[in-house]
Coordinates of C-alpha atoms and ligand atoms in Angstrom, one line a residue:
X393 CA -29.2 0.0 1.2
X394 CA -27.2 2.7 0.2
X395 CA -23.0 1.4 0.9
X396 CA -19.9 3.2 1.0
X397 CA -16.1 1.9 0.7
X398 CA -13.3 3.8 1.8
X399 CA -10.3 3.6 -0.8
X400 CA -8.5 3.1 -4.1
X401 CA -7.1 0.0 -5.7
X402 CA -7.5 -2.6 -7.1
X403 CA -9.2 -4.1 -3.5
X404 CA -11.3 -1.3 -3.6
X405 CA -12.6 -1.8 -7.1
X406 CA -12.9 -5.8 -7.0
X407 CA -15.1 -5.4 -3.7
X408 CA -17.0 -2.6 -5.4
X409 CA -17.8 -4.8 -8.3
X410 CA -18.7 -7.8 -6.2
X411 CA -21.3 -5.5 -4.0
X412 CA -22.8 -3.9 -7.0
X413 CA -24.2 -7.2 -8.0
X414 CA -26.1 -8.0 -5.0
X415 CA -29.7 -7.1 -5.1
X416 CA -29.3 -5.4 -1.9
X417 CA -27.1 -2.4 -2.7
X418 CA -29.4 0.6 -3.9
X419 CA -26.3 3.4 -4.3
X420 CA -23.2 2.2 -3.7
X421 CA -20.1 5.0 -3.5
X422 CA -16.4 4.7 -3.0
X423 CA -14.2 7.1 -1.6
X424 CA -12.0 8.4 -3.6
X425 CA -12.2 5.3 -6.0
X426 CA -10.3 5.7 -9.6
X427 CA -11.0 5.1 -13.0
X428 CA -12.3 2.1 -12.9
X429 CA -14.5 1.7 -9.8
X430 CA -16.6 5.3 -11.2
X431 CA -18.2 2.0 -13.5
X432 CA -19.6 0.5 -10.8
X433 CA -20.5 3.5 -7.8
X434 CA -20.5 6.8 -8.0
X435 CA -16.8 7.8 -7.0
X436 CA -16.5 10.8 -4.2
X437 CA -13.6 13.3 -3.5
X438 CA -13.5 12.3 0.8
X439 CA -10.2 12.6 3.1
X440 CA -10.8 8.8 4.3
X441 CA -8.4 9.6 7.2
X442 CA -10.4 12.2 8.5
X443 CA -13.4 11.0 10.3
X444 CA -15.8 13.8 10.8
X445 CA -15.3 14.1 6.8
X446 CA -16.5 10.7 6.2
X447 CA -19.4 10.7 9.1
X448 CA -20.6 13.7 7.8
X449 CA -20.8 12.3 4.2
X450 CA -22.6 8.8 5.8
X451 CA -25.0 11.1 7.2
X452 CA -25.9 13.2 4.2
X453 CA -26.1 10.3 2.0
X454 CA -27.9 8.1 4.2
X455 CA -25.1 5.2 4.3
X456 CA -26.1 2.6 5.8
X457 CA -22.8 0.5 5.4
X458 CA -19.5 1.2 5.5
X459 CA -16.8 -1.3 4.4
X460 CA -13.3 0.2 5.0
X461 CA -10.7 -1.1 2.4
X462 CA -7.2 0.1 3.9
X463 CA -5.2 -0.3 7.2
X464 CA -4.8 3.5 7.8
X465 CA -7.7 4.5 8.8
X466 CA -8.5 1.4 10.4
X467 CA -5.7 2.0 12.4
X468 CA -7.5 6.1 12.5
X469 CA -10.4 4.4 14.4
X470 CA -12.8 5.3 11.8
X471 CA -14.3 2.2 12.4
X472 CA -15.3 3.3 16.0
X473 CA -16.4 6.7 15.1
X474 CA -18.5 5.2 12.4
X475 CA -20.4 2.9 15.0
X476 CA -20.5 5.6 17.8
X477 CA -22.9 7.3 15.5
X478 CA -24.6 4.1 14.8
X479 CA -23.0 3.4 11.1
X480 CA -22.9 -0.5 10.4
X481 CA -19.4 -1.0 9.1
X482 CA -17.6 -3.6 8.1
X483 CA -13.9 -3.4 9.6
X484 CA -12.5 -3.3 13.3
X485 CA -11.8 -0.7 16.2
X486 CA -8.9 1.0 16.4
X487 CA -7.3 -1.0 19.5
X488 CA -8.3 -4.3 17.7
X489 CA -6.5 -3.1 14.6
X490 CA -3.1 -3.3 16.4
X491 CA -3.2 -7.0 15.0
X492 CA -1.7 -4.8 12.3
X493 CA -0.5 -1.6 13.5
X494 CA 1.8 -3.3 16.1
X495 CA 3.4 -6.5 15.6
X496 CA 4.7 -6.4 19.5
X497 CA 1.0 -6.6 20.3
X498 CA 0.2 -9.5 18.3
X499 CA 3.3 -11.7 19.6
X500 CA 2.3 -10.8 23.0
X501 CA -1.6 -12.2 21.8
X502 CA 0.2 -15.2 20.4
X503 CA 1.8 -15.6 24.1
X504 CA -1.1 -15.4 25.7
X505 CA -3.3 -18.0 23.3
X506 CA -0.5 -20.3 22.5
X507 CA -0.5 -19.8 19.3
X508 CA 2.8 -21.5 17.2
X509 CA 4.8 -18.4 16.0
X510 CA 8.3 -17.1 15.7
X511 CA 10.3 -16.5 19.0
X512 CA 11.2 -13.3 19.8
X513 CA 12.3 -10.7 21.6
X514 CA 11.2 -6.8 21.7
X515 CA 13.2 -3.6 22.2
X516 CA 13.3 0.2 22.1
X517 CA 17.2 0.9 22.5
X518 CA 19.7 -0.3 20.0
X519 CA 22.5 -1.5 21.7
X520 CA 20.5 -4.4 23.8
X521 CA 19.0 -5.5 20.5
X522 CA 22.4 -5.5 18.8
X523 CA 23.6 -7.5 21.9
X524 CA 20.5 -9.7 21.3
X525 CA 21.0 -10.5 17.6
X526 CA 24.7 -11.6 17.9
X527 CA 23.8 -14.2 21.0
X528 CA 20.8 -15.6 18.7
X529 CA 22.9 -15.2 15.8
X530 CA 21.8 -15.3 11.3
X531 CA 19.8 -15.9 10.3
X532 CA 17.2 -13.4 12.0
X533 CA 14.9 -11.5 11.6
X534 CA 14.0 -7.8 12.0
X535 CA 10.7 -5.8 12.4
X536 CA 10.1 -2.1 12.9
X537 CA 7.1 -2.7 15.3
X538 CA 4.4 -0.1 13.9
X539 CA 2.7 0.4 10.2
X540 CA 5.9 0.7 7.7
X541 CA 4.1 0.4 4.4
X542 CA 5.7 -3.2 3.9
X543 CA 8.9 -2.1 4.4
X544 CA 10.0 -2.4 7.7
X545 CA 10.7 -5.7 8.0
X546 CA 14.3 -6.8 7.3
X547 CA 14.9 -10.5 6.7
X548 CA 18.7 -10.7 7.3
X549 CA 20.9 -13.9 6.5
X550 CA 24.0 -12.3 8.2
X551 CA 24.5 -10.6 11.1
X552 CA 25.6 -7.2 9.5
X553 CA 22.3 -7.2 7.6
X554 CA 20.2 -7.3 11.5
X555 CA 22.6 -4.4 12.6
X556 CA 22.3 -2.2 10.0
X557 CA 18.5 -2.6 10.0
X558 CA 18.1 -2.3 13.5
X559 CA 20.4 1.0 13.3
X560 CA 18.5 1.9 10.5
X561 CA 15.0 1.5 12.5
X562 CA 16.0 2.8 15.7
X563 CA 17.9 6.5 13.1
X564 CA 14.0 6.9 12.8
X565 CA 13.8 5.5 8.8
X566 CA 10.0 4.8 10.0
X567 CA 9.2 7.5 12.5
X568 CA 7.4 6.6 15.0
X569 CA 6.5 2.9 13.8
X570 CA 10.2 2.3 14.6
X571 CA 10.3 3.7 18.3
X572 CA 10.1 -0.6 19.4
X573 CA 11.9 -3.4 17.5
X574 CA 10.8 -7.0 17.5
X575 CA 13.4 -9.5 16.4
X576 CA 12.1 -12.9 15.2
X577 CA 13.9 -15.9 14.8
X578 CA 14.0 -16.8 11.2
X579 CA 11.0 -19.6 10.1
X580 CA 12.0 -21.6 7.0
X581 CA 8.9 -23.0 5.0
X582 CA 6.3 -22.0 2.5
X583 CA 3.9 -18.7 2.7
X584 CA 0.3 -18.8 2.5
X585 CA -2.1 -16.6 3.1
X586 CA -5.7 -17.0 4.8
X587 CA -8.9 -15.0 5.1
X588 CA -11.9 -15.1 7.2
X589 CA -14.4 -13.3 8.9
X590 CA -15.2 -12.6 12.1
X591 CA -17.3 -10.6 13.9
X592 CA -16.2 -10.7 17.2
X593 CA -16.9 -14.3 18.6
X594 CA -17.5 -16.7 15.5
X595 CA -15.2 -16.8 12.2
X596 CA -16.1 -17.6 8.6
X597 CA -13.5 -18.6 6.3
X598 CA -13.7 -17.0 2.8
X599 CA -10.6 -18.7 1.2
X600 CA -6.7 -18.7 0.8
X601 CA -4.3 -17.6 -1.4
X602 CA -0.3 -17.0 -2.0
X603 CA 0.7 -13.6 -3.7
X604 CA 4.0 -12.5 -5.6
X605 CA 6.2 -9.9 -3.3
X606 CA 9.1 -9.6 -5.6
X607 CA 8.8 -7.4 -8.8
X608 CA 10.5 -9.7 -11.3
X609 CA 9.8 -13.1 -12.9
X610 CA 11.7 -16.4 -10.3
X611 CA 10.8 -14.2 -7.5
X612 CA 13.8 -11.8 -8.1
X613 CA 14.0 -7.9 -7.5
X614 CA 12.9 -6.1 -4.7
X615 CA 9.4 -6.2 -2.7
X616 CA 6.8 -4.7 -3.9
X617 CA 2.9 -4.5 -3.0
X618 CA 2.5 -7.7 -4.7
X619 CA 2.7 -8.6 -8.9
X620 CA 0.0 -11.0 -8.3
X621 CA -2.1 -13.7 -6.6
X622 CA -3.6 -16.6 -6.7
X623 CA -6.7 -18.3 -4.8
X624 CA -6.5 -20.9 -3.8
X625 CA -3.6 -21.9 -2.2
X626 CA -2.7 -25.7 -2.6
X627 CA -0.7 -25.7 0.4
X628 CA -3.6 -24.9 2.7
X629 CA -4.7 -28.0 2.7
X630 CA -7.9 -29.7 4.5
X631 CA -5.3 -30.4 7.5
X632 CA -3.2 -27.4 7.5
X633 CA -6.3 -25.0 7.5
X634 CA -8.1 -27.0 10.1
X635 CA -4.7 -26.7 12.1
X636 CA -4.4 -23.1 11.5
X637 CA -8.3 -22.4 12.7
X638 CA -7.7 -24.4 15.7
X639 CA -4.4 -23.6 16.8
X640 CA -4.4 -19.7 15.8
X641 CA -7.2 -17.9 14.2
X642 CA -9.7 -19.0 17.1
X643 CA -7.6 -18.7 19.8
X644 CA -6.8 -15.5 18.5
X645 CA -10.7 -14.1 18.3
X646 CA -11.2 -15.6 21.8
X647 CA -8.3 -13.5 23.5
X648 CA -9.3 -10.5 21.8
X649 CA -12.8 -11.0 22.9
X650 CA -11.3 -11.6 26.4
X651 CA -9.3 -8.5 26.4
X652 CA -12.4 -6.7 25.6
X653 CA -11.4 -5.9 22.4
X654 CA -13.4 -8.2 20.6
X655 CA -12.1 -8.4 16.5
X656 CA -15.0 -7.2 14.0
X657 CA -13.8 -7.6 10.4
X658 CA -11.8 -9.4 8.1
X659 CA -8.4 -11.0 9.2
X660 CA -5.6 -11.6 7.3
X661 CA -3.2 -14.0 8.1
X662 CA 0.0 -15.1 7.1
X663 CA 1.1 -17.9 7.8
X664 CA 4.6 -20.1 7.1
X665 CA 4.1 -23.7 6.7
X666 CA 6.5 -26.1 7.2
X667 CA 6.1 -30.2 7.3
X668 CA 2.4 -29.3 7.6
X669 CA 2.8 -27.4 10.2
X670 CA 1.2 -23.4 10.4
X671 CA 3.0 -20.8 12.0
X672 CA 2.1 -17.0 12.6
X673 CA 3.8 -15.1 10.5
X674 CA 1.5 -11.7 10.9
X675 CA -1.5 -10.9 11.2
X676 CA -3.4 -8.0 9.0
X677 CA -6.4 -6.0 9.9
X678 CA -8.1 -5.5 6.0
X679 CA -8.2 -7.6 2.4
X680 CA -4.8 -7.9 0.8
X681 CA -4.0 -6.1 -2.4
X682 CA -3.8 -8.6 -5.0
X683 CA -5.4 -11.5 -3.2
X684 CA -8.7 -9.5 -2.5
X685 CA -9.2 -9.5 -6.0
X686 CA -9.1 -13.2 -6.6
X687 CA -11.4 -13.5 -3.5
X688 CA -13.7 -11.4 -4.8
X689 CA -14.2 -13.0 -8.0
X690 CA -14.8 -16.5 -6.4
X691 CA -17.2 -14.8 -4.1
X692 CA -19.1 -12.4 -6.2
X693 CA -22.2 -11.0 -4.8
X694 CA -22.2 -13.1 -1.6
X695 CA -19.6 -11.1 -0.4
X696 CA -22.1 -8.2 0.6
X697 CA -23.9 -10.9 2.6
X698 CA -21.1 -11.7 4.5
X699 CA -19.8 -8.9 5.3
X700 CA -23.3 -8.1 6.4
X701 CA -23.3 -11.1 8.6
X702 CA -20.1 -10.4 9.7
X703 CA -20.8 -6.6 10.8
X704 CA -23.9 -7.5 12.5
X705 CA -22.9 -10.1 14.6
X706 CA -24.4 -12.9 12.9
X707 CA -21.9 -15.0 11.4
X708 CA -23.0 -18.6 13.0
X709 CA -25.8 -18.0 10.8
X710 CA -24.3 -17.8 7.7
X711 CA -23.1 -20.2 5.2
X712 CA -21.0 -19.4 2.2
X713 CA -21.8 -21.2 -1.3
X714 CA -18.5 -22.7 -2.3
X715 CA -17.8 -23.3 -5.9
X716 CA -14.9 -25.4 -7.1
X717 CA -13.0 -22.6 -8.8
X718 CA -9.7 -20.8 -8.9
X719 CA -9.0 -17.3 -9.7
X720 CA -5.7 -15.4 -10.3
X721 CA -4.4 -11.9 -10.5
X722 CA -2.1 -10.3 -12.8
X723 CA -1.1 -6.9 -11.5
X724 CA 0.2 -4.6 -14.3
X725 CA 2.8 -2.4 -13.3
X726 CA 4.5 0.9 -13.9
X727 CA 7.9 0.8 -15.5
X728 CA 10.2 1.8 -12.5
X729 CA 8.0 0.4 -9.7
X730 CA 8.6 -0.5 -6.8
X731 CA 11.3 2.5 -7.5
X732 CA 10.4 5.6 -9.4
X733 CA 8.2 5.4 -12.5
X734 CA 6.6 7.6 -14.9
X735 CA 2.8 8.8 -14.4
X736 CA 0.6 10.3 -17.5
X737 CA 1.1 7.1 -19.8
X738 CA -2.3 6.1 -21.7
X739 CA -3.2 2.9 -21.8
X740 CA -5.0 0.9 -25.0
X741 CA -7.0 -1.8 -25.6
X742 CA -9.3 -2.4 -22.6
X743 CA -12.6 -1.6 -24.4
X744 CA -11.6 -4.9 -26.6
X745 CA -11.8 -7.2 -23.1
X746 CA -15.4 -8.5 -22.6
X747 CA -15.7 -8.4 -19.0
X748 CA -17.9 -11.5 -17.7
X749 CA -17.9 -13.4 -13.9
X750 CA -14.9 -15.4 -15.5
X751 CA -12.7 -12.1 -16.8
X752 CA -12.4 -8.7 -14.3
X753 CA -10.1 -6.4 -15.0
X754 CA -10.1 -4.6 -11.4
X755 CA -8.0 -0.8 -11.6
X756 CA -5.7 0.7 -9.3
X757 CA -3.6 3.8 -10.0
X758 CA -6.1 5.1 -12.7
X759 CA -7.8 8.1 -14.1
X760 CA -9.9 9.0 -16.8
X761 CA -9.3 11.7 -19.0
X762 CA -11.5 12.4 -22.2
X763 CA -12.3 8.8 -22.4
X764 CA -8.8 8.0 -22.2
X765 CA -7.3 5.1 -19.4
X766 CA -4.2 7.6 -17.7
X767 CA -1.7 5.6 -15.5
X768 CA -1.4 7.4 -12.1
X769 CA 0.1 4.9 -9.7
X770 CA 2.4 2.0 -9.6
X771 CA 0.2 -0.5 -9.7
X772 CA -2.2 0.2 -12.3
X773 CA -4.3 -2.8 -13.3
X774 CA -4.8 -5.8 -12.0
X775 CA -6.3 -8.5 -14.7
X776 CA -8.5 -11.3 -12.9
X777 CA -9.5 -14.0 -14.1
X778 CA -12.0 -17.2 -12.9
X779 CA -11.8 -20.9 -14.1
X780 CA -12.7 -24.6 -12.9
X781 CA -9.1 -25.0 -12.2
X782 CA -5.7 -22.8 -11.9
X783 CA -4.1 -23.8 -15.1
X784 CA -7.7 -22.7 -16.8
X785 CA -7.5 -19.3 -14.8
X786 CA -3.8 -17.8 -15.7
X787 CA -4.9 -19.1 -19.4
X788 CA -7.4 -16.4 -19.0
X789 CA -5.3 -14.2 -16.9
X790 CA -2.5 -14.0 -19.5
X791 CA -4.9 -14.3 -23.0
X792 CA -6.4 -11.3 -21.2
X793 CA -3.5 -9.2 -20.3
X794 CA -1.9 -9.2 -23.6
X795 CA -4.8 -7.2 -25.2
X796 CA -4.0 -3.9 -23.0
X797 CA -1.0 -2.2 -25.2
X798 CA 0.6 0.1 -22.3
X799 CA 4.2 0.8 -23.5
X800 CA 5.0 1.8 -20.0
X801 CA 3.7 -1.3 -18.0
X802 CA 5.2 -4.5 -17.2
X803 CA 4.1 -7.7 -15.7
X804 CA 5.2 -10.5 -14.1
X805 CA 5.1 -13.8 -16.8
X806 CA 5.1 -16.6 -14.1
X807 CA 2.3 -15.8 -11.4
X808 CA 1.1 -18.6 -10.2
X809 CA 4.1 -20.5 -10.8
X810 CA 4.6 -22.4 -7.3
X811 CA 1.0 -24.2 -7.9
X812 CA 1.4 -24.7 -11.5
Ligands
ADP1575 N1 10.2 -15.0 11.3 C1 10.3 -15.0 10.0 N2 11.0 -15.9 9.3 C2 11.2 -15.9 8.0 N3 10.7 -15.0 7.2 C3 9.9 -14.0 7.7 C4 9.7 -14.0 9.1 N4 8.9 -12.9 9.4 C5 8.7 -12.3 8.2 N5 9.3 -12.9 7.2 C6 9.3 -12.6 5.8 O1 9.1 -11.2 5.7 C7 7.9 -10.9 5.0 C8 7.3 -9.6 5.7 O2 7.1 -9.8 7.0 P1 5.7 -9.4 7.7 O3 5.7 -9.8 9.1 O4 4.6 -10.1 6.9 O5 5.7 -7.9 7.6 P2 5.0 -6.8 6.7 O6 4.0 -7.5 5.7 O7 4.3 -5.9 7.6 O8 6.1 -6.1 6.0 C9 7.0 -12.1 5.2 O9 6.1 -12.2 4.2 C10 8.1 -13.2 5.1 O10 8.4 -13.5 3.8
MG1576 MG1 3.3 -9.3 5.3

């Protein structure tokens, strides 16, 4: 079948690669794609956000599946207009992506199913929320409600922190996203993340993992997209995930069914986890970007099956092949990043990697210019790597990464660190 995937990271590129290997992908494109992905499909020049662009595309090209790779058009309902015209694709409606695109909605799902979560409280005028944050008291915490690119969440240990980000919200820092507030009350524990599938009634699991936020090494500096990942995630244990399915990713898929917006896709949770105990931290609509990429290299080609599966309703018929491995993600950086950086800077070395199904190394903000590897982005690279065990994996990782001379990238030297 000929398959298209909407985006342009390193997500993007470590789903393309895993696709391209299964027998049943004739053509596979990407939209736009980068440097990188144009090795594996045929890379094409499509406003993702604009539907009747990509529709038109899926009908000249005879796509038969669409996987979409990023919350914004998600959020765009491509995903609907792709199905109206009788598309398969892998990724859900519009309303169900407001597990994402509105964090009010999902507390008010977590309500509704039970499911363990922060407390909170929502609002759309500043001075009740002000009043609200100095009865609860620091610390708190503070969330624009809409899409805010990662940044609209303001974890505040004093009480002057919550003000000024709720005054900061409700000034219009994220336009519309900020119009409601939802003020959480802090969780203290560890953060994991968890994947599955689900395609609208049954859910497949397809593996956890715990990323790197903060730009420098001990978890210091600001947030960024994330410096790296790591899959699994020792803390999801046997218990804790079995917990977390039962308590909040089922009960979840069975109130969206209810509500008649039943969830097609993958879903992304994160979770905190204290004393063994899961909570809801949020919920997104798509892959992360690093963890995708350390999925994707412990899935491989399967993954095209199951997102088959998952897109056509079949899931309770499908079983994943689980190996015993790890994988982790290195992502190489800009200089600047998460702040301003440079763009235009070449990068050496990569034609002296052998890439194998142990050693990816999956491209973000990339372009090619007369054979030369041009930085474009922030994140730039992210080096993967596969092993029997962690410790075997970031060996990999890191004797992988230091054979790419980029004088104007960094990376962080500890990834993996907590389960090391
Ligand atoms: N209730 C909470 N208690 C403690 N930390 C939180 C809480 N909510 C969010 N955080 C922290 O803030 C981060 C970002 O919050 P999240 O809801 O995931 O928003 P987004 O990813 O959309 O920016 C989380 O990964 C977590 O570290
Ligand atoms: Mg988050």
């Amino acid at each position: 079948m000929n398959i298209l995937i909407l985006g342009s990271g390193g997500r993007e590129h470590s789903l393309a690669w895993a696709v391209n290997q299964n027998p049943k992908c004739d053509i596979l494109y990407c939209a736009p794609g980068n440097a990188g992905i144009s090795k594996v499909a045929q890379c094409v020049d499509l406003n993702i956000e604009n539907s009747s662009d990509v529709l038109k595309f899926c009908l000249d090209e005879s796509i038969q599946f669409v996987i979409i790779g990023p919350e914004a058009p998600l959020a765009m309902g491509i995903a609907d207009d792709l199905r109206a015209n009788n598309i398969l694709t892998f990724g859900p409606s519009a309303s169900a992506a407001k597990l994402e695109s509105s964090k009010a909605f999902t507390k008010g799902v977590c309500d509704s199913c039970n499911a363990p979560t922060a407390k909170y409280a929502r609002f759309t005028e500043l001075e009740s929320a002000i009043e609200y944050v100095h009865e609860q008291g620091a610390p708190i915490v503070v969330k624009a409600d809409g899409l805010a690119g990662g940044k609209g969440v303001i974890v505040a240990m004093t009480l002057d922190e919550a003000i000024n980000g709720l005054k900061d919200i409700f000034s219009g820092a994220f336009g519309k996203a900020g119009a409601e507030v939802v003020i959480e009350e802090f969780m203290e524990g560890e953060e994991a993340s968890f994947f599955i599938l689900s395609d609208g009634k049954n859910i497949l699991p397809i593996g956890t993992a715990q990323d790197h936020k903060r730009v420098f090494d001990g978890d210091t500096g600001p947030n960024t997209g994330g410096m790296g990942a790591y899959s699994p995630a020792p803390i999801m244990t046997k218990d804790v995930t079995s917990k977390a399915i039962s308590q909040i990713i089922q009960p979840t898929i069975d109130e969206m069914a209810k509500r008649g917006i039943p969830y097609q896709g993958v879903l992304y949770a994160g979770f905190m986890i204290k004393d063994g105990e899961p909570k809801l931290v949020e919920y997104n609509v798509r892959f992360g970007d690093p963890e995708c990429q350390a999925l994707m290299m412990r899935l491989g080609a399967q993954a095209l099956d199951a997102m088959l599966a998952c897109a056509k309703g079949e899931l309770n018929n499908y079983k994943l092949n689980w190996a015993d491995d790890h994988a982790l993600t290195i992502v190489y950086a800009a200089k600047g990043y998460p702040g301003t950086y440079e763009k235009g800077s070449n990068i050496l070395g990569l034609d002296t990697i052998s890439e194998s199904t142990n050693i990816q190394v999956f491209h973000a903000g990339t372009k090619e210019e007369e054979n030369n590897i041009i930085a474009t982005g922030g994140r730039v690279l992210n080096i993967t790597a596969r092993g029997s065990s962690l410790k075997e994996a970031h060996r990999l990782a890191y004797e992988t990464i230091e054979k790419i001379q980029w004088e104007n990238g960094f990376y962080r030297n500890d990834i993996g660190w907590r389960a090391l």
